[in-house]
Amino acid sequence: MPDLQRHFDRTIEQDRRVEPRDWMPDGYRATMIRQIAQHAHSEIIGMQPEGEWITRAPSLRRKAILLAKVQDEAGHGLYLYSAAETLGADRSELTAMLIEGRQKYSSIFNYPTLSYADVGVIGWLVDGAAICNQVPLCRSSYGPYARAMIRICKEESFHQRQGYELLLTMMKGTAAQRDLVQDAVNRWWWPSLMMFGPPDDASPNSARSMAWKIKRHTNDELRQRFVDMTVPQADALGVTLPDPELRWNAERGHHDFGPVDWSELKRVISGDGPCNARRVAVRRAAHEDGAWVREAAAAHARKAAGGADVEAGLEADVEVGIEAGVEAGRR
Ligand SMILES: [Fe+2]
Ligand SMILES: [Fe+2]
């Protein structure tokens, strides 16, 4: 056991990846499963606020973009559930925990989307915050998670750009359109800052995740990076971020910003946000409606597995035959 622990510690120390078959401390495995599962749930629940606008997209082009984006989020969920399975988690158990409210997803998806400008603002701010969080996770110590994150980040940057481009278009439109954008920014700004989690001094698990190199930067560092990145983008867009205390601090080389209402985050995370019940109910209904698909797929897989045995047998026979022929040729 001490050898295994030493090997694990050295892997982390030397910045190598922990792989599924490697020994790892139970706490590392449990933390990793929880983080990956919550991330997967967030991708899947995150399809809903924007998915509600697919039938009401203002043009064919916007509909095609939004469809692609929402499908990407489904894909992200699938990679991540697969990554959790490499740690021994059971996929149906993870889904059960989500729809029974035993496992969380990002609080941001418990807010409603009130106009099409919200689609743009989610792409710009929510996917933007996700990128800030996730780029460092490409170097996370757990191999399958880190590798999944590389592809996810590439797609998230497309999401952010489509959102920003939509907002630029609306800002060049009518006064009413500009008002919709500003209203959406007012509603999504603070919840976006909450996406980085509680402040460092109130984030008890943070230090351990940093030591294990699951996390590379603290919540507050990432939040600051997001604010610094977003302010010039807001200026270019011509919107006002709803924070009277937001200003450049030359001494720190960063923007100062006003206090985040952490009681709101606590309330929304614990289930009392504007859309929590609806999000989970929609996910549960989709899961129940999909039961027949899972049964059919499982039956098909069983049949295919039987067929695969036969095929593997045939292939082995062919190989033996070729080898025999080669042997015969040599003689
Ligand atoms: Fe995503
Ligand atoms: Fe995204």
Coordinates of N, CA and C in Angstrom, one line a residue, residues 22-23 41 74 77 123 127 169 193 282 289 294 301 312 327:
D22 N -4.8 2.8 -12.8 CA -3.8 3.1 -11.7 C -4.5 3.0 -10.3
W23 N -3.7 2.7 -9.4 CA -4.2 2.8 -8.0 C -4.4 4.3 -7.7
H41 N -23.8 16.4 -15.5 CA -25.2 16.8 -15.3 C -25.4 18.3 -15.7
A74 N -25.1 18.1 -25.3 CA -25.4 16.7 -25.1 C -24.2 15.8 -25.3
G77 N -22.0 16.1 -22.2 CA -22.5 15.3 -21.2 C -22.1 13.8 -21.4
G123 N -24.3 32.3 -24.4 CA -23.1 32.0 -25.1 C -21.9 32.8 -24.7
D127 N -21.0 30.4 -21.4 CA -20.0 29.6 -22.0 C -18.6 30.2 -21.8
T169 N -25.0 41.5 -33.5 CA -26.1 41.8 -34.5 C -27.3 42.5 -33.9
L193 N -20.9 35.2 -12.5 CA -19.8 35.3 -11.5 C -19.9 34.2 -10.4
V282 N -38.2 18.2 -16.1 CA -38.0 17.9 -17.5 C -37.1 16.8 -17.7
D289 N -39.5 8.8 -20.4 CA -40.0 8.6 -21.8 C -39.0 7.8 -22.6
R294 N -33.9 2.7 -24.2 CA -32.8 2.0 -23.5 C -33.0 0.5 -23.5
A301 N -27.9 -4.7 -28.2 CA -26.5 -4.9 -27.8 C -26.3 -6.4 -27.5
A312 N -16.0 -12.9 -34.6 CA -14.6 -13.0 -34.1 C -14.1 -14.4 -34.5
E327 N 2.8 -20.1 -44.5 CA 3.7 -21.2 -44.1 C 3.9 -22.1 -45.3

